[in-house]
PDB file of C-alpha atoms in Angstrom:
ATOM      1  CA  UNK P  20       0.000   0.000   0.000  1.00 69.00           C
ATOM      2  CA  UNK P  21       1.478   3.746  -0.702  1.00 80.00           C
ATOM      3  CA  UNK P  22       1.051   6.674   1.227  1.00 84.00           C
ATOM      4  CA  UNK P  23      -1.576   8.084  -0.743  1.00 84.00           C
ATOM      5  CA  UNK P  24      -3.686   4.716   0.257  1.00 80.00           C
ATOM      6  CA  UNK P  25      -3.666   5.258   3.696  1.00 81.00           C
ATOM      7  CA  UNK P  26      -3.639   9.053   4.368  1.00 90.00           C
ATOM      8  CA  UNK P  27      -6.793   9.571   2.215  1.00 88.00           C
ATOM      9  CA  UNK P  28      -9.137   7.405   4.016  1.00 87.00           C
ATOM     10  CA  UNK P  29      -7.360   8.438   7.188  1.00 87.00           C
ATOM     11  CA  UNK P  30      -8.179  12.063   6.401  1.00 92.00           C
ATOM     12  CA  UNK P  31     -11.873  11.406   5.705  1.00 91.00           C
ATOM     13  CA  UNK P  32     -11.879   9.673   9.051  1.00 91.00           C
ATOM     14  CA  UNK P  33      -9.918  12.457  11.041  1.00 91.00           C
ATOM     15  CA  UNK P  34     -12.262  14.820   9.001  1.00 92.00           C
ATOM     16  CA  UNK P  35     -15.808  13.566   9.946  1.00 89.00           C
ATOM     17  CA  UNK P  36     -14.570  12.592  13.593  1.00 88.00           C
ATOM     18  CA  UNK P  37     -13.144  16.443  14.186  1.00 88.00           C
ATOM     19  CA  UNK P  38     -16.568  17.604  12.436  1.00 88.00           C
ATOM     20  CA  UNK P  39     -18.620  16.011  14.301  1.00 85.00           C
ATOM     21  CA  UNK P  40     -16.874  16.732  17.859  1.00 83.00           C
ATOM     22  CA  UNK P  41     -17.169  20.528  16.828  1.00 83.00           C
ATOM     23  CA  UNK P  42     -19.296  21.283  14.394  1.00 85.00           C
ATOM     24  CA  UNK P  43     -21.885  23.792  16.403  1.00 81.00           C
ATOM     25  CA  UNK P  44     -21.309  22.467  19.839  1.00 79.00           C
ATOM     26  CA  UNK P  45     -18.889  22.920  22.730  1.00 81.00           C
ATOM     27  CA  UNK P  46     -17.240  19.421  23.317  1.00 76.00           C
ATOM     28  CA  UNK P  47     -16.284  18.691  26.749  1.00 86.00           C
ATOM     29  CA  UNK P  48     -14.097  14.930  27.960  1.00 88.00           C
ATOM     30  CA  UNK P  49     -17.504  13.191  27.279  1.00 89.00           C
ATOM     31  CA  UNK P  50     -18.459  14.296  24.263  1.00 88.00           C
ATOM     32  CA  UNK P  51     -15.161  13.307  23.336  1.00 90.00           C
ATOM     33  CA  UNK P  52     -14.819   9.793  24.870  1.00 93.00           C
ATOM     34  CA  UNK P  53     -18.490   9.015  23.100  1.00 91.00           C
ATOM     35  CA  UNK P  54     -16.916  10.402  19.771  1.00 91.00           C
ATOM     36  CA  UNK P  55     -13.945   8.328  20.191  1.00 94.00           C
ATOM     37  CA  UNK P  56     -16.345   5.272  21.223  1.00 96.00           C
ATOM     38  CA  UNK P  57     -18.471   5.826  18.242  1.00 95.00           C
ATOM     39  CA  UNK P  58     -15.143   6.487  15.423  1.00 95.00           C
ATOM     40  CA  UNK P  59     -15.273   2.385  14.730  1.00 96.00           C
ATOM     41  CA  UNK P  60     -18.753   2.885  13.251  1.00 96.00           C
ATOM     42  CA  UNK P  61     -17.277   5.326  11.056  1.00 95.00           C
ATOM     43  CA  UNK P  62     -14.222   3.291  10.027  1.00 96.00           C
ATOM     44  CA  UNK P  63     -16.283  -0.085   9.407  1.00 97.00           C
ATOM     45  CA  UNK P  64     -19.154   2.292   6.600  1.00 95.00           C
ATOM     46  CA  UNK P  65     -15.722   3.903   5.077  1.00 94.00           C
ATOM     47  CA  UNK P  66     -14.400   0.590   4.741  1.00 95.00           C
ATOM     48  CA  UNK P  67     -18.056  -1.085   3.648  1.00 95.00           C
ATOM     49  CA  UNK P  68     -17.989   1.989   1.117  1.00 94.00           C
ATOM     50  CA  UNK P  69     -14.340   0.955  -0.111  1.00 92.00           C
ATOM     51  CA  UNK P  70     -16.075  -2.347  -0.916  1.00 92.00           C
ATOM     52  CA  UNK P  71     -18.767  -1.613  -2.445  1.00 91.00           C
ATOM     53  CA  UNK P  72     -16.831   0.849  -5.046  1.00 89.00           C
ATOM     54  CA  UNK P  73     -14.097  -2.746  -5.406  1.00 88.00           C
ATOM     55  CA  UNK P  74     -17.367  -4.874  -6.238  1.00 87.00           C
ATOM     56  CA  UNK P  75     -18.748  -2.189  -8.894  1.00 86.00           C
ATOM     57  CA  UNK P  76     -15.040  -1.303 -10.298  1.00 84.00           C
ATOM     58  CA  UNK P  77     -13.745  -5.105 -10.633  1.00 78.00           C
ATOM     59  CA  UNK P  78     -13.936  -7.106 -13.398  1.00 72.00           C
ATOM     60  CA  UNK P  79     -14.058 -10.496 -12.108  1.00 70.00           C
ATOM     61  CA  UNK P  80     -16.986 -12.156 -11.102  1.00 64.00           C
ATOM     62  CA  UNK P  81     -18.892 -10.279  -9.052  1.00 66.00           C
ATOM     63  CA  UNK P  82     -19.682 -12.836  -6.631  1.00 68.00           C
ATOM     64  CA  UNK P  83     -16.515 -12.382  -5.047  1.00 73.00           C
ATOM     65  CA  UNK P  84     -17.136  -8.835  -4.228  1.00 79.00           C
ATOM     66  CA  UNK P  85     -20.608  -9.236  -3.354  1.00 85.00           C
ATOM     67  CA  UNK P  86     -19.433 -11.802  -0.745  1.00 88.00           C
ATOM     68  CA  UNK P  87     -17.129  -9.850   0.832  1.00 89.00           C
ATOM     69  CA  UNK P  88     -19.432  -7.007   0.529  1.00 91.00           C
ATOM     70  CA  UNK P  89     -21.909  -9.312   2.707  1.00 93.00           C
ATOM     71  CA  UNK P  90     -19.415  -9.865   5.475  1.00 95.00           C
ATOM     72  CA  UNK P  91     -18.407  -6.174   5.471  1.00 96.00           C
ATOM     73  CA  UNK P  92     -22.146  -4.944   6.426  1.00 97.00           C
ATOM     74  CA  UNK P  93     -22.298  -8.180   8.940  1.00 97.00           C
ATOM     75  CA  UNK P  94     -19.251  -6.835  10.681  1.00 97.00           C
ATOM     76  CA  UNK P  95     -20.249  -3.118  10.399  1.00 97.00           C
ATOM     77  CA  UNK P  96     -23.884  -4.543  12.269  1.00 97.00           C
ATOM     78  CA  UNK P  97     -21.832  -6.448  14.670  1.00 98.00           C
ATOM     79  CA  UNK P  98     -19.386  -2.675  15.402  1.00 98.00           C
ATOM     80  CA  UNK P  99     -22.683  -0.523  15.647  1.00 97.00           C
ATOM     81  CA  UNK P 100     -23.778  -3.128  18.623  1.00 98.00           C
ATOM     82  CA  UNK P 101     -20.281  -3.118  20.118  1.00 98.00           C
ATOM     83  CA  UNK P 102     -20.361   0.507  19.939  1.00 97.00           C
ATOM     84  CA  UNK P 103     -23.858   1.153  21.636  1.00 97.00           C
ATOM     85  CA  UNK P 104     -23.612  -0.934  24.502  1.00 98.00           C
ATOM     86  CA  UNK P 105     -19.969   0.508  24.766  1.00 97.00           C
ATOM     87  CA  UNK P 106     -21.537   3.827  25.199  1.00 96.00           C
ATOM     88  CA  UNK P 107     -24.243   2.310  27.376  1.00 97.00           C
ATOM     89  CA  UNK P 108     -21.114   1.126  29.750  1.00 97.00           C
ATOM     90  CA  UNK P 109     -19.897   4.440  29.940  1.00 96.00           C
ATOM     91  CA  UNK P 110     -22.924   6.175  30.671  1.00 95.00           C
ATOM     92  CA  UNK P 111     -22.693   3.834  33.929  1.00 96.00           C
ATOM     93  CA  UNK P 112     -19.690   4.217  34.599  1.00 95.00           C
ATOM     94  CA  UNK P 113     -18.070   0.809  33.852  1.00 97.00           C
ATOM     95  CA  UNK P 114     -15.130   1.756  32.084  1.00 95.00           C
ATOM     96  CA  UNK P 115     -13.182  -1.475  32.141  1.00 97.00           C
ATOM     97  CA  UNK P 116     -16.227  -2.971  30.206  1.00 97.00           C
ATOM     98  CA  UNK P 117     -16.390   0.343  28.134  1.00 97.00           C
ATOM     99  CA  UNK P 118     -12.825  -0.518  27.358  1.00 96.00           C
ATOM    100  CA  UNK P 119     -13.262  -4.095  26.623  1.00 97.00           C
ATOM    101  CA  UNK P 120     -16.578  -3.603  24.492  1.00 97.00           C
ATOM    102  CA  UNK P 121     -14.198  -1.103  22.160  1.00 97.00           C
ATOM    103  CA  UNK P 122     -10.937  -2.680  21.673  1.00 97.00           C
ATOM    104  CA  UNK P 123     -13.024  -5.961  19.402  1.00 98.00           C
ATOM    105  CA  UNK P 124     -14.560  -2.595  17.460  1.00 97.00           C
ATOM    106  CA  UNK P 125     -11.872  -1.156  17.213  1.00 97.00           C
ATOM    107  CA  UNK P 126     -10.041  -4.293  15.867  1.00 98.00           C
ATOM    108  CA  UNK P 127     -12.883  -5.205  13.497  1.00 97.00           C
ATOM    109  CA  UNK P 128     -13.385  -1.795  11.745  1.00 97.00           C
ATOM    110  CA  UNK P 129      -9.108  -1.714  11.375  1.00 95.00           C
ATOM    111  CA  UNK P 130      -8.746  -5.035   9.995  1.00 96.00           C
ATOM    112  CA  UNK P 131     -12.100  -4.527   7.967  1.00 96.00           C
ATOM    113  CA  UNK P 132     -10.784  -1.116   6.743  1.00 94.00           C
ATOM    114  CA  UNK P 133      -7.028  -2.363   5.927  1.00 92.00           C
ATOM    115  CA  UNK P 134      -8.237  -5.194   3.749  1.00 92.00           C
ATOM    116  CA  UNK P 135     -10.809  -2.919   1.912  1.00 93.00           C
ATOM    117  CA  UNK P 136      -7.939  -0.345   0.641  1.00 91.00           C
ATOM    118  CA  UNK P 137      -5.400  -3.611   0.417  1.00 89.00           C
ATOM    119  CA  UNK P 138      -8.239  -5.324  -2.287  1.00 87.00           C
ATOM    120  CA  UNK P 139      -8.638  -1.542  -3.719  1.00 86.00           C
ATOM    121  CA  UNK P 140      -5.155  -1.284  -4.392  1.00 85.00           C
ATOM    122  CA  UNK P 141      -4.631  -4.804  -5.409  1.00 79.00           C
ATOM    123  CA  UNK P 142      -2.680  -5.915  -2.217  1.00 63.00           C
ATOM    124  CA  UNK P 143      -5.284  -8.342  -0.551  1.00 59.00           C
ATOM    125  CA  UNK P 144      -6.297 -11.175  -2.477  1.00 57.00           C
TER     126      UNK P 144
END
């Protein structure tokens, strides 16, 4: 992967996570711990998106993409429920489960994201 392939999708991540923490609001410690809780649901639809554009753009069978495409909105279903009940933790202040709800998001989204730009750029078979 070059440079280019990971700061662009890395900029439209640090873009909509800075927009939304202050975009018309003051954001306080919370505000930011639920943005940073929440910034795995944005990774895993970035990603999802990055698969969707490699099933319309290839030119192999598009089973293969569709597939994967499949798999990516499973996992991005499976972040949005890590991330709520994450958030639900920290609300009640259980931060060790907070913390152990959002390191498996966090790992899915990264993973999901990494192998979306690494198929868009021909890396990942």
């Amino acid at each position: 992967m070059t440079l280019l392939e990971v700061t662009l999708p890395g900029l439209i991540l640090f873009l909509a996570f800075v927009l939304k923490l202050v975009v018309d609001r003051t954001a306080g410690i919370p505000e930011l711990i639920a943005a940073i809780l929440e910034l795995p649901v944005d990774v895993a639809f970035l990603a999802t998106t990055l698969i969707a554009a490699f099933t319309l753009a290839t030119k192999s069978p598009a089973e293969n993409g569709l597939i994967d495409f499949v798999f990516y909105i499973v996992g991005s279903i499976l972040v949005v429920v890590l991330w709520r009940r994450s958030a639900r933790c920290f609300l009640a202040e259980q931060h060790l489960l907070t913390a152990g709800l959002s390191v498996p998001s966090y790992a899915l989204s990264a993973y999901g994201l990494v192998h979306a730009v690494g198929l868009i750029s021909g890396v990942a078979k």
